[in-house]
Structures are given as C-alpha cells and as structure tokens.
mmCIF file of C-alpha atoms in Angstrom:
data_model
loop_
_atom_site.group_PDB
_atom_site.id
_atom_site.type_symbol
_atom_site.label_atom_id
_atom_site.label_comp_id
_atom_site.label_asym_id
_atom_site.label_seq_id
_atom_site.Cartn_x
_atom_site.Cartn_y
_atom_site.Cartn_z
ATOM 1 C CA MET A 1 92.508 6.859 42.295
ATOM 2 C CA GLN A 2 92.812 8.584 38.638
ATOM 3 C CA THR A 3 89.483 9.149 38.718
ATOM 4 C CA ALA A 4 87.678 10.724 36.072
ATOM 5 C CA SER A 5 85.392 12.663 36.542
ATOM 6 C CA SER A 6 85.104 13.849 40.349
ATOM 7 C CA SER A 7 86.822 17.988 39.703
ATOM 8 C CA SER A 8 86.252 17.942 36.014
ATOM 9 C CA PRO A 9 83.117 19.776 34.349
ATOM 10 C CA LEU A 10 81.362 16.742 32.867
ATOM 11 C CA ILE A 11 80.639 17.593 29.028
ATOM 12 C CA PHE A 12 79.238 13.966 27.968
ATOM 13 C CA ASP A 13 76.837 12.247 29.097
ATOM 14 C CA ARG A 14 78.397 9.122 30.001
ATOM 15 C CA ARG A 15 74.934 7.044 30.036
ATOM 16 C CA ALA A 16 73.595 8.385 26.761
ATOM 17 C CA LEU A 17 76.492 7.574 25.607
ATOM 18 C CA ARG A 18 75.963 4.313 25.802
ATOM 19 C CA ARG A 19 71.936 4.347 24.777
ATOM 20 C CA GLN A 20 73.366 5.477 21.705
ATOM 21 C CA ARG A 21 76.102 2.880 20.850
ATOM 22 C CA ARG A 22 74.112 0.445 22.049
ATOM 23 C CA ARG A 23 71.045 1.602 19.159
ATOM 24 C CA ALA A 24 73.918 1.462 17.068
ATOM 25 C CA ALA A 25 75.146 -2.162 17.155
ATOM 26 C CA ARG A 26 71.527 -3.274 16.630
ATOM 27 C CA ARG A 27 71.745 -1.536 13.365
ATOM 28 C CA GLN A 28 74.060 -3.194 10.254
ATOM 29 C CA PRO A 29 76.996 -1.138 10.211
ATOM 30 C CA ALA A 30 76.283 0.570 7.090
ATOM 31 C CA CYS A 31 76.376 3.846 8.597
ATOM 32 C CA ASP A 32 79.761 3.411 9.809
ATOM 33 C CA PHE A 33 81.940 4.233 6.577
ATOM 34 C CA LEU A 34 83.419 7.223 8.365
ATOM 35 C CA HIS A 35 84.638 4.835 11.617
ATOM 36 C CA ARG A 36 86.278 2.380 8.626
ATOM 37 C CA GLU A 37 87.859 4.848 6.727
ATOM 38 C CA VAL A 38 89.662 6.029 9.888
ATOM 39 C CA ALA A 39 90.321 2.851 10.726
ATOM 40 C CA GLU A 40 91.371 2.273 6.934
ATOM 41 C CA ARG A 41 94.034 5.013 7.891
ATOM 42 C CA LEU A 42 95.141 4.329 11.410
ATOM 43 C CA ASP A 43 95.257 1.018 9.897
ATOM 44 C CA ASP A 44 98.168 2.431 7.585
ATOM 45 C CA ARG A 45 100.368 4.277 10.539
ATOM 46 C CA LEU A 46 99.871 1.162 12.225
ATOM 47 C CA GLY A 47 101.399 -0.099 9.652
ATOM 48 C CA ASP A 48 104.189 1.901 9.927
ATOM 49 C CA VAL A 49 105.653 1.429 13.013
ATOM 50 C CA LEU A 50 108.376 -1.882 12.421
ATOM 51 C CA ARG A 51 107.877 -3.895 15.500
ATOM 52 C CA ASP A 52 105.848 -6.589 16.877
ATOM 53 C CA PHE A 53 102.905 -5.624 19.633
ATOM 54 C CA PRO A 54 102.163 -8.999 21.848
ATOM 55 C CA LEU A 55 98.998 -7.667 23.208
ATOM 56 C CA ALA A 56 96.776 -5.339 22.194
ATOM 57 C CA VAL A 57 93.601 -3.382 23.659
ATOM 58 C CA GLU A 58 91.561 -1.654 20.880
ATOM 59 C CA LEU A 59 89.223 1.181 23.072
ATOM 60 C CA GLY A 60 85.674 1.429 21.434
ATOM 61 C CA CYS A 61 85.820 -1.263 18.723
ATOM 62 C CA HIS A 62 81.944 0.337 17.133
ATOM 63 C CA HIS A 63 80.956 -2.496 14.365
ATOM 64 C CA GLY A 64 84.587 -3.694 14.715
ATOM 65 C CA ALA A 65 85.955 -1.504 11.639
ATOM 66 C CA LEU A 66 89.507 -1.381 13.241
ATOM 67 C CA SER A 67 89.312 -4.998 15.494
ATOM 68 C CA GLU A 68 89.291 -6.526 11.870
ATOM 69 C CA LYS A 69 92.187 -5.152 10.474
ATOM 70 C CA LEU A 70 94.444 -5.715 13.893
ATOM 71 C CA ALA A 71 92.970 -9.434 14.097
ATOM 72 C CA ALA A 72 94.488 -10.018 10.147
ATOM 73 C CA ASN A 73 97.867 -8.065 11.387
ATOM 74 C CA PRO A 74 100.234 -10.560 12.282
ATOM 75 C CA ARG A 75 102.575 -7.788 13.835
ATOM 76 C CA ILE A 76 100.272 -7.891 16.715
ATOM 77 C CA GLY A 77 99.227 -10.761 18.761
ATOM 78 C CA THR A 78 96.686 -10.683 20.851
ATOM 79 C CA VAL A 79 94.267 -8.111 20.801
ATOM 80 C CA PHE A 80 91.403 -7.763 23.524
ATOM 81 C CA GLY A 81 88.323 -5.313 22.569
ATOM 82 C CA CYS A 82 86.280 -3.175 24.775
ATOM 83 C CA ASP A 83 83.337 -1.121 24.117
ATOM 84 C CA ILE A 84 81.721 1.166 26.355
ATOM 85 C CA ALA A 85 78.780 -0.964 25.231
ATOM 86 C CA PRO A 86 78.530 -4.475 26.291
ATOM 87 C CA ASP A 87 76.205 -4.838 22.806
ATOM 88 C CA PHE A 88 79.412 -3.931 20.530
ATOM 89 C CA ALA A 89 81.930 -5.695 23.553
ATOM 90 C CA ARG A 90 79.698 -9.045 22.529
ATOM 91 C CA ALA A 91 79.433 -8.385 19.040
ATOM 92 C CA HIS A 92 83.039 -7.692 17.936
ATOM 93 C CA GLY A 93 85.410 -7.262 21.574
ATOM 94 C CA HIS A 94 86.048 -9.142 24.451
ATOM 95 C CA LEU A 95 84.669 -6.595 27.370
ATOM 96 C CA ALA A 96 82.627 -3.713 28.167
ATOM 97 C CA ALA A 97 85.124 -1.076 29.659
ATOM 98 C CA ASP A 98 84.742 3.061 30.068
ATOM 99 C CA GLU A 99 88.016 5.128 28.515
ATOM 100 C CA GLU A 100 87.351 6.781 31.488
ATOM 101 C CA PHE A 101 87.921 3.802 33.621
ATOM 102 C CA LEU A 102 89.886 1.754 32.418
ATOM 103 C CA PRO A 103 90.552 -2.183 33.808
ATOM 104 C CA PHE A 104 94.108 -3.263 33.025
ATOM 105 C CA ALA A 105 97.190 -3.114 34.765
ATOM 106 C CA GLU A 106 100.233 -0.682 35.118
ATOM 107 C CA ASN A 107 102.451 -2.008 32.824
ATOM 108 C CA SER A 108 100.735 -4.624 30.924
ATOM 109 C CA ILE A 109 100.009 -3.618 27.002
ATOM 110 C CA ASP A 110 102.192 -3.865 23.808
ATOM 111 C CA LEU A 111 99.779 -1.317 22.235
ATOM 112 C CA ILE A 112 96.646 1.116 23.131
ATOM 113 C CA ILE A 113 94.968 1.558 19.656
ATOM 114 C CA SER A 114 91.606 3.553 19.425
ATOM 115 C CA ASN A 115 89.423 3.922 16.418
ATOM 116 C CA MET A 116 86.903 8.046 17.030
ATOM 117 C CA ALA A 117 85.828 6.962 20.649
ATOM 118 C CA LEU A 118 87.886 9.649 22.652
ATOM 119 C CA HIS A 119 86.146 12.895 21.302
ATOM 120 C CA TRP A 120 83.118 11.480 24.054
ATOM 121 C CA VAL A 121 85.439 11.854 27.253
ATOM 122 C CA ASN A 122 85.328 14.147 29.739
ATOM 123 C CA ASP A 123 88.845 14.043 31.413
ATOM 124 C CA THR A 124 90.289 13.710 28.385
ATOM 125 C CA PRO A 125 94.279 14.304 30.288
ATOM 126 C CA GLY A 126 93.237 11.618 33.337
ATOM 127 C CA THR A 127 92.506 8.864 30.485
ATOM 128 C CA LEU A 128 95.494 9.293 28.390
ATOM 129 C CA ALA A 129 97.621 9.461 32.155
ATOM 130 C CA GLN A 130 95.232 5.474 32.736
ATOM 131 C CA ILE A 131 96.518 4.747 28.858
ATOM 132 C CA ARG A 132 100.243 5.364 30.005
ATOM 133 C CA ARG A 133 100.386 3.714 32.829
ATOM 134 C CA CYS A 134 98.642 0.264 31.032
ATOM 135 C CA LEU A 135 100.869 0.371 28.662
ATOM 136 C CA LYS A 136 104.411 -1.562 29.417
ATOM 137 C CA PRO A 137 107.932 0.943 28.551
ATOM 138 C CA ASP A 138 108.033 1.179 25.661
ATOM 139 C CA GLY A 139 104.186 0.032 24.147
ATOM 140 C CA LEU A 140 102.371 2.949 21.813
ATOM 141 C CA PHE A 141 99.705 4.432 22.116
ATOM 142 C CA LEU A 142 97.429 5.250 18.862
ATOM 143 C CA ALA A 143 94.366 6.910 17.979
ATOM 144 C CA ALA A 144 92.375 8.660 15.807
ATOM 145 C CA LEU A 145 89.747 10.817 17.212
ATOM 146 C CA ILE A 146 87.145 13.266 15.910
ATOM 147 C CA GLY A 147 88.925 16.961 16.651
ATOM 148 C CA GLY A 148 90.131 20.335 15.190
ATOM 149 C CA GLU A 149 86.731 22.168 13.225
ATOM 150 C CA THR A 150 84.602 19.222 12.736
ATOM 151 C CA LEU A 151 81.246 20.024 11.667
ATOM 152 C CA ASP A 152 81.514 23.833 12.492
ATOM 153 C CA ALA A 153 79.138 24.198 9.209
ATOM 154 C CA LEU A 154 76.387 22.470 10.884
ATOM 155 C CA ARG A 155 77.490 24.057 14.610
ATOM 156 C CA GLY A 156 76.836 27.590 13.196
ATOM 157 C CA CYS A 157 73.543 26.820 11.226
ATOM 158 C CA PHE A 158 72.269 25.263 14.402
ATOM 159 C CA MET A 159 73.567 28.831 16.636
ATOM 160 C CA GLU A 160 72.192 30.806 13.804
ATOM 161 C CA ALA A 161 68.520 29.100 13.539
ATOM 162 C CA GLU A 162 68.156 28.760 17.338
ATOM 163 C CA LEU A 163 69.403 32.553 18.065
ATOM 164 C CA ASP A 164 66.690 33.706 15.475
ATOM 165 C CA ILE A 165 63.629 31.462 16.313
ATOM 166 C CA ARG A 166 64.019 31.190 19.589
ATOM 167 C CA GLY A 167 66.627 33.999 20.794
ATOM 168 C CA GLY A 168 68.320 31.503 22.809
ATOM 169 C CA ALA A 169 71.412 28.560 21.328
ATOM 170 C CA GLY A 170 71.926 25.709 23.138
ATOM 171 C CA ALA A 171 74.773 22.603 21.772
ATOM 172 C CA HIS A 172 73.961 20.564 19.252
ATOM 173 C CA VAL A 173 77.624 20.005 18.538
ATOM 174 C CA SER A 174 80.485 18.357 20.587
ATOM 175 C CA PRO A 175 83.457 20.944 21.667
ATOM 176 C CA PHE A 176 86.566 19.494 19.896
ATOM 177 C CA ILE A 177 90.545 19.074 20.182
ATOM 178 C CA ASP A 178 92.149 21.060 18.186
ATOM 179 C CA ILE A 179 95.620 19.727 16.820
ATOM 180 C CA ARG A 180 97.956 21.982 18.805
ATOM 181 C CA ASP A 181 96.317 20.875 22.251
ATOM 182 C CA GLY A 182 96.454 17.304 21.330
ATOM 183 C CA GLY A 183 100.197 17.672 21.100
ATOM 184 C CA ALA A 184 100.207 19.128 24.359
ATOM 185 C CA LEU A 185 97.823 16.780 25.790
ATOM 186 C CA LEU A 186 100.260 13.901 25.104
ATOM 187 C CA GLN A 187 103.056 15.659 26.609
ATOM 188 C CA ARG A 188 101.085 16.538 29.950
ATOM 189 C CA ALA A 189 100.554 12.307 29.966
ATOM 190 C CA GLY A 190 104.291 11.972 29.713
ATOM 191 C CA PHE A 191 103.899 10.248 26.560
ATOM 192 C CA ALA A 192 107.884 10.397 24.560
ATOM 193 C CA LEU A 193 108.198 11.706 21.030
ATOM 194 C CA PRO A 194 104.614 12.269 20.787
ATOM 195 C CA VAL A 195 102.840 13.126 17.407
ATOM 196 C CA ALA A 196 99.830 14.687 16.365
ATOM 197 C CA ASP A 197 98.299 14.999 13.524
ATOM 198 C CA LEU A 198 95.123 15.998 11.828
ATOM 199 C CA GLU A 199 93.566 14.952 8.565
ATOM 200 C CA THR A 200 90.597 16.008 7.126
ATOM 201 C CA VAL A 201 87.624 14.020 5.336
ATOM 202 C CA THR A 202 84.881 15.462 3.536
ATOM 203 C CA VAL A 203 81.728 14.306 3.222
ATOM 204 C CA SER A 204 78.791 15.160 0.693
ATOM 205 C CA TYR A 205 74.994 14.379 1.773
ATOM 206 C CA GLU A 206 71.747 15.466 0.225
ATOM 207 C CA ASN A 207 71.210 17.426 3.434
ATOM 208 C CA ALA A 208 71.399 18.154 6.872
ATOM 209 C CA PHE A 209 68.962 15.596 8.080
ATOM 210 C CA SER A 210 70.443 12.759 6.469
ATOM 211 C CA LEU A 211 73.592 14.001 7.816
ATOM 212 C CA MET A 212 72.309 14.275 11.575
ATOM 213 C CA ARG A 213 70.775 11.005 10.640
ATOM 214 C CA ASP A 214 73.944 9.114 9.774
ATOM 215 C CA LEU A 215 75.557 10.642 12.782
ATOM 216 C CA ARG A 216 73.074 9.112 15.022
ATOM 217 C CA HIS A 217 73.131 5.585 13.338
ATOM 218 C CA MET A 218 76.955 5.617 13.445
ATOM 219 C CA GLY A 219 75.991 6.516 17.020
ATOM 220 C CA GLU A 220 78.008 9.804 16.830
ATOM 221 C CA GLY A 221 75.244 11.707 17.901
ATOM 222 C CA ASN A 222 74.834 14.927 20.086
ATOM 223 C CA VAL A 223 74.969 13.414 24.080
ATOM 224 C CA LEU A 224 76.120 16.583 25.303
ATOM 225 C CA ALA A 225 75.812 16.830 29.000
ATOM 226 C CA GLY A 226 74.192 20.137 28.097
ATOM 227 C CA ARG A 227 71.998 18.820 25.644
ATOM 228 C CA GLN A 228 68.165 20.145 25.435
ATOM 229 C CA LYS A 229 66.121 17.025 26.564
ATOM 230 C CA HIS A 230 64.011 16.913 24.107
ATOM 231 C CA PHE A 231 63.456 16.745 20.614
ATOM 232 C CA THR A 232 64.934 20.029 18.880
ATOM 233 C CA ARG A 233 62.033 21.857 17.419
ATOM 234 C CA ARG A 234 60.490 21.195 13.663
ATOM 235 C CA ASP A 235 61.134 24.599 12.844
ATOM 236 C CA VAL A 236 65.056 25.195 14.245
ATOM 237 C CA MET A 237 65.122 21.752 11.943
ATOM 238 C CA MET A 238 64.123 23.089 9.146
ATOM 239 C CA LYS A 239 65.757 26.545 9.204
ATOM 240 C CA THR A 240 69.323 25.372 9.794
ATOM 241 C CA ALA A 241 69.065 22.352 7.014
ATOM 242 C CA ALA A 242 67.740 25.635 4.627
ATOM 243 C CA LEU A 243 70.268 27.031 6.234
ATOM 244 C CA TYR A 244 73.012 24.817 5.415
ATOM 245 C CA GLN A 245 72.006 24.192 1.931
ATOM 246 C CA GLN A 246 71.941 27.409 1.693
ATOM 247 C CA ARG A 247 75.639 27.689 2.671
ATOM 248 C CA PHE A 248 77.289 25.060 2.297
ATOM 249 C CA SER A 249 75.576 22.837 -1.263
ATOM 250 C CA ASP A 250 77.493 22.567 -4.400
ATOM 251 C CA ALA A 251 76.519 22.323 -8.355
ATOM 252 C CA ASP A 252 74.349 19.071 -7.366
ATOM 253 C CA GLY A 253 72.849 20.529 -4.418
ATOM 254 C CA ARG A 254 74.299 18.226 -2.046
ATOM 255 C CA ILE A 255 75.783 19.508 1.299
ATOM 256 C CA GLU A 256 79.105 18.977 2.075
ATOM 257 C CA ALA A 257 80.450 17.939 6.011
ATOM 258 C CA ARG A 258 83.788 18.117 6.730
ATOM 259 C CA PHE A 259 85.717 16.132 9.385
ATOM 260 C CA ASP A 260 88.854 16.729 10.967
ATOM 261 C CA ILE A 261 89.696 13.477 12.271
ATOM 262 C CA LEU A 262 92.606 14.024 14.635
ATOM 263 C CA PHE A 263 95.820 11.236 15.176
ATOM 264 C CA LEU A 264 97.334 10.756 18.389
ATOM 265 C CA ILE A 265 100.918 9.082 18.605
ATOM 266 C CA GLY A 266 102.746 8.790 21.651
ATOM 267 C CA TRP A 267 105.065 6.270 23.691
ATOM 268 C CA LYS A 268 105.686 5.170 27.091
ATOM 269 C CA PRO A 269 108.922 5.912 28.101
ATOM 270 C CA HIS A 270 111.687 3.827 27.904
ATOM 271 C CA ALA A 271 115.210 4.431 28.079
ATOM 272 C CA SER A 272 115.969 3.240 25.036
ATOM 273 C CA GLN A 273 114.034 5.805 23.063
ATOM 274 C CA PRO A 274 116.267 8.971 21.273
ATOM 275 C CA LYS A 275 116.043 11.885 24.031
ATOM 276 C CA PRO A 276 117.813 15.002 22.967
ATOM 277 C CA LEU A 277 120.662 15.895 25.260
ATOM 278 C CA ALA A 278 121.176 17.687 28.002
ATOM 279 C CA PRO A 279 121.338 21.342 27.129
ATOM 280 C CA GLY A 280 125.102 22.277 27.283
ATOM 281 C CA SER A 281 126.534 19.218 26.522
ATOM 282 C CA GLY A 282 127.631 19.762 22.914
ATOM 283 C CA ARG A 283 130.964 19.580 22.005
ATOM 284 C CA ILE A 284 130.437 21.301 18.369
ATOM 285 C CA SER A 285 129.245 24.920 18.235
ATOM 286 C CA LEU A 286 126.584 25.740 15.688
ATOM 287 C CA ALA A 287 128.617 27.879 13.893
ATOM 288 C CA SER A 288 131.200 25.906 12.674
ATOM 289 C CA ALA A 289 128.042 22.972 12.345
ATOM 290 C CA VAL A 290 126.659 25.671 9.927
ATOM 291 C CA GLU A 291 130.356 25.885 7.877
ATOM 292 C CA ASN A 292 130.397 22.287 7.718
ATOM 293 C CA MET A 293 126.901 22.068 5.984
ATOM 294 C CA ASP A 294 127.971 25.343 3.394
ATOM 295 C CA GLU A 295 131.053 22.865 2.831
ATOM 296 C CA SER A 296 129.121 20.043 2.347
ATOM 297 C CA ASP A 297 127.091 21.477 0.013
ATOM 298 C CA GLU A 298 123.930 20.103 1.258
ATOM 299 C CA SER A 299 120.656 22.311 1.611
ATOM 300 C CA GLY A 300 119.778 20.611 5.375
ATOM 301 C CA CYS A 301 116.803 23.305 5.699
ATOM 302 C CA MET B 1 72.447 -16.124 37.032
ATOM 303 C CA SER B 2 75.103 -18.715 35.815
ATOM 304 C CA THR B 3 74.012 -20.312 32.551
ATOM 305 C CA GLU B 4 74.553 -24.011 31.718
ATOM 306 C CA GLN B 5 77.358 -23.341 28.965
ATOM 307 C CA THR B 6 79.990 -20.449 30.426
ATOM 308 C CA PRO B 7 82.538 -19.653 27.986
ATOM 309 C CA ASP B 8 85.235 -19.813 29.953
ATOM 310 C CA LEU B 9 87.835 -15.913 30.238
ATOM 311 C CA ASP B 10 90.440 -16.066 28.528
ATOM 312 C CA PRO B 11 93.195 -15.995 31.237
ATOM 313 C CA ARG B 12 95.346 -14.084 28.992
ATOM 314 C CA LEU B 13 92.588 -11.063 29.423
ATOM 315 C CA LEU B 14 92.245 -12.248 33.576
ATOM 316 C CA GLU B 15 95.700 -11.861 33.899
ATOM 317 C CA ILE B 16 95.607 -7.770 33.132
ATOM 318 C CA LEU B 17 92.264 -7.427 34.018
ATOM 319 C CA VAL B 18 92.263 -4.600 37.647
ATOM 320 C CA CYS B 19 89.331 -2.786 39.077
ATOM 321 C CA PRO B 20 88.612 0.329 37.245
ATOM 322 C CA LEU B 21 88.519 1.836 39.837
ATOM 323 C CA THR B 22 90.847 1.506 42.416
ATOM 324 C CA LYS B 23 93.238 -0.275 40.169
ATOM 325 C CA GLY B 24 93.323 -3.289 42.637
ATOM 326 C CA PRO B 25 92.993 -6.572 41.898
ATOM 327 C CA LEU B 26 90.037 -8.928 41.054
ATOM 328 C CA VAL B 27 89.290 -11.934 41.999
ATOM 329 C CA TYR B 28 87.148 -14.503 39.735
ATOM 330 C CA ASP B 29 84.483 -16.236 40.715
ATOM 331 C CA ARG B 30 83.494 -18.586 38.695
ATOM 332 C CA GLU B 31 80.112 -19.874 39.933
ATOM 333 C CA ARG B 32 79.225 -16.582 39.822
ATOM 334 C CA GLN B 33 80.645 -15.141 36.687
ATOM 335 C CA GLU B 34 81.705 -12.850 38.221
ATOM 336 C CA LEU B 35 84.711 -10.657 38.793
ATOM 337 C CA ILE B 36 85.166 -9.191 42.400
ATOM 338 C CA SER B 37 86.508 -5.942 43.415
ATOM 339 C CA GLU B 38 87.541 -6.696 47.332
ATOM 340 C CA LYS B 39 89.185 -3.205 47.297
ATOM 341 C CA ALA B 40 85.818 -1.418 45.647
ATOM 342 C CA ARG B 41 83.580 -3.678 47.472
ATOM 343 C CA LEU B 42 81.413 -4.122 44.152
ATOM 344 C CA ALA B 43 81.585 -7.646 41.738
ATOM 345 C CA PHE B 44 81.501 -7.261 37.971
ATOM 346 C CA PRO B 45 79.383 -9.409 36.026
ATOM 347 C CA ILE B 46 80.933 -11.353 32.662
ATOM 348 C CA ARG B 47 77.692 -12.270 30.829
ATOM 349 C CA ASP B 48 78.219 -14.383 27.719
ATOM 350 C CA GLY B 49 82.055 -14.494 28.698
ATOM 351 C CA ILE B 50 82.197 -10.541 28.072
ATOM 352 C CA PRO B 51 83.472 -8.840 31.535
ATOM 353 C CA ILE B 52 81.351 -6.349 32.099
ATOM 354 C CA MET B 53 83.957 -3.840 34.111
ATOM 355 C CA LEU B 54 81.390 -0.809 34.558
ATOM 356 C CA VAL B 55 81.003 0.936 37.347
ATOM 357 C CA ASP B 56 77.553 1.565 37.137
ATOM 358 C CA GLU B 57 76.697 -2.247 35.844
ATOM 359 C CA ALA B 58 78.768 -3.190 38.835
ATOM 360 C CA ARG B 59 76.349 -5.651 42.201
ATOM 361 C CA PRO B 60 77.714 -3.739 45.396
ATOM 362 C CA LEU B 61 79.330 -6.332 47.790
ATOM 363 C CA ASP B 62 77.513 -7.652 50.845
ATOM 364 C CA GLU B 63 78.789 -6.527 54.352
ATOM 365 C CA ASP B 64 79.986 -10.721 54.883
ATOM 366 C CA GLU B 65 80.758 -11.439 51.370
ATOM 367 C CA GLY B 66 84.093 -11.537 49.313
ATOM 368 C CA SER B 67 86.056 -12.415 53.219
ATOM 369 C CA LYS B 68 87.161 -15.605 51.925
ATOM 370 C CA ALA B 69 89.591 -14.637 49.559
#
C-alpha cells in the first residue's frame, strides 16, 4: 500500500546505510556519544509524559543507547527494538526492519520512539504515515533526528574546496529537515497535538578529519544516493580541513561542529484528546473576555 | 538452515508483525524459521531468533509453495 520509494526521488542510498551501520556495529560504541546525549534528552521528554506504554517499538536501536533507558523505564512494558542493520538488531534489539517499510500491524503499538534514525529516510511523509498507522489510538510518537543547520560549516567548506580544486561540487552532507517542516510533516501525516522543536549540540573536534572519522564510526557518514562513489580526492579533503580550521576554530585550535537535533512529538488521534471547538461555537465574545482579564489584573500574555 | 536450538520467537512480537510490503498477515514456519507473506510471495528469514523483515533479504516463494495455509 504505502510503499516508500516508488514515486519520490531517492536521496539516500539505504543499502549503503546498512553497510555503514554494519561496520559501525562491529566497533566499540565509543563514538556514539552523540546518540547517547540525544537518548538522554529523549528519555527526559518521555519522562514528561505521565502515561504507561504497555508496548513500545524503538526504530533504529544502534548501539542501544536509548534501548537501555527504555528497558529501565517503569512506565514501559515491553520494548521491541529494530534496526535496519541486522547486526545492531541482534546485539541490541529484536528484529531487523526498514523504517520505510514498517512490519507492524495497524493499531498495535502504544509508543513508537526513535533516536537518530529518521534523518536517513527517503520518504519522510510515507514513513510518518506508516508510524501513525501502527500506533494505537492515543499512541505516542516521539523521535529525535538530525535536522536544521547541522554540519553547515562542513558542507560549506566542502563545497568551496571542491569548486576551487575540481571546478564543481558534489554533495557530502545530507539535506536536513528544518523545524517548520518538522511540524508540517507531523500534521500532514495526521498526528494530533504535533510539536517540533530543535536543540543544538555543539561538539568540539581536533580537526575536520576527526569529525568525519567520528561521523563514519557512529554510522552517520555520507550515504547520499548522489554521492561520489569513489574516495574524495586528497587535495579536496586537505583544503576542506584547512578552510574549516581557518574559519571555525577556537582559541585552542579545535574546531566546532554543530548538530541540530529535531524532536518530533505527535499523538495518534483519539476522541479523548483536547481539540479546538468548531469556529462560531463560542458563547462569550472576545471583547468581554479581554475585559474580564483586565479586571482580574492578569497579564496572561 | 535451522540450527539445533532456535530461540523461539516472542509471541507478543509475532502478534504484531505483518508483511512490510503488503501489511498483510504472516505465517510462522517454525521448522524453516521463516515468516511467510503469501500476498507478497516472500519468506522473511529468522536468524538467531531475530526476524529479518527486510524485503531484499527475503526469499521469493516457489510457485507451489505456501498454499497449504
């Protein structure tokens, strides 16, 4: 039914993503500090929701940064963790699944949560629609993904270096969803009470090479479908690193990389949820409401 | 393909799994350790107790296969 990719253009090479995750799965999880940091923040947000979730599914369990927290959460009954890479699924989850082709029945899950996986999805509206479909009515979707202006510095330096040396530039950094699109996507997918917000995490690195190495090691390297399939030329890499150093280094000569984490929250619609009243159904005029506000001396806004 | 001691699939997981392509029901073949989608004519392998619900890892069913269910 809702197939993910037949009509929309392919931005990401999902096979390459799986290969990259497979390699990342074999590594010690030392490089996944970003995933851990975001897992912490996701868990905080989940803590604000005073509800029990008998059955939860985690999309993209990676090295298990979030899975551990979910397992320890007394409000959550059973968690099934999935990852597109069977190696991660075996080590930290329960099944291998592709976020673009979810294998869960309609109305079957109380909570779908995802830490740093959905920014690799080609058809985001399709995936969100599938997520909403799998949730039970009043079920919660909560996700953190890379978005906004993440790695803009690296993107700019790469482009300038390539234009300078090769006379043309390829894509090295993914396109990301910004906060406004995040809210619109949730709404379009039919989520109730949608909220999108952005938190910036700034990470300091020795240089651009260590940044790129870390990205690869945490399974977040470049898997754009339109990427150059050969290694980037050494002189381009050197120039990129030099530009980055020149423009974005601090007093100690370390560079900063910016990660904008987009948090998406939405509920599957249910009759019990608060809804705006139908237009024209109000029984008190706005003018009298404002008057009352003045009288009670409340500065509401 | 089946190993001697295959960890059994969690029945709660089995209950909510559907075919990722058609969203239709799956039949659990315990002996072969596969989840079969009749509609998509695909068998999804279960390796070490982990269902691999990826379309390009699934085995296309033979013509005469799977009609028993």
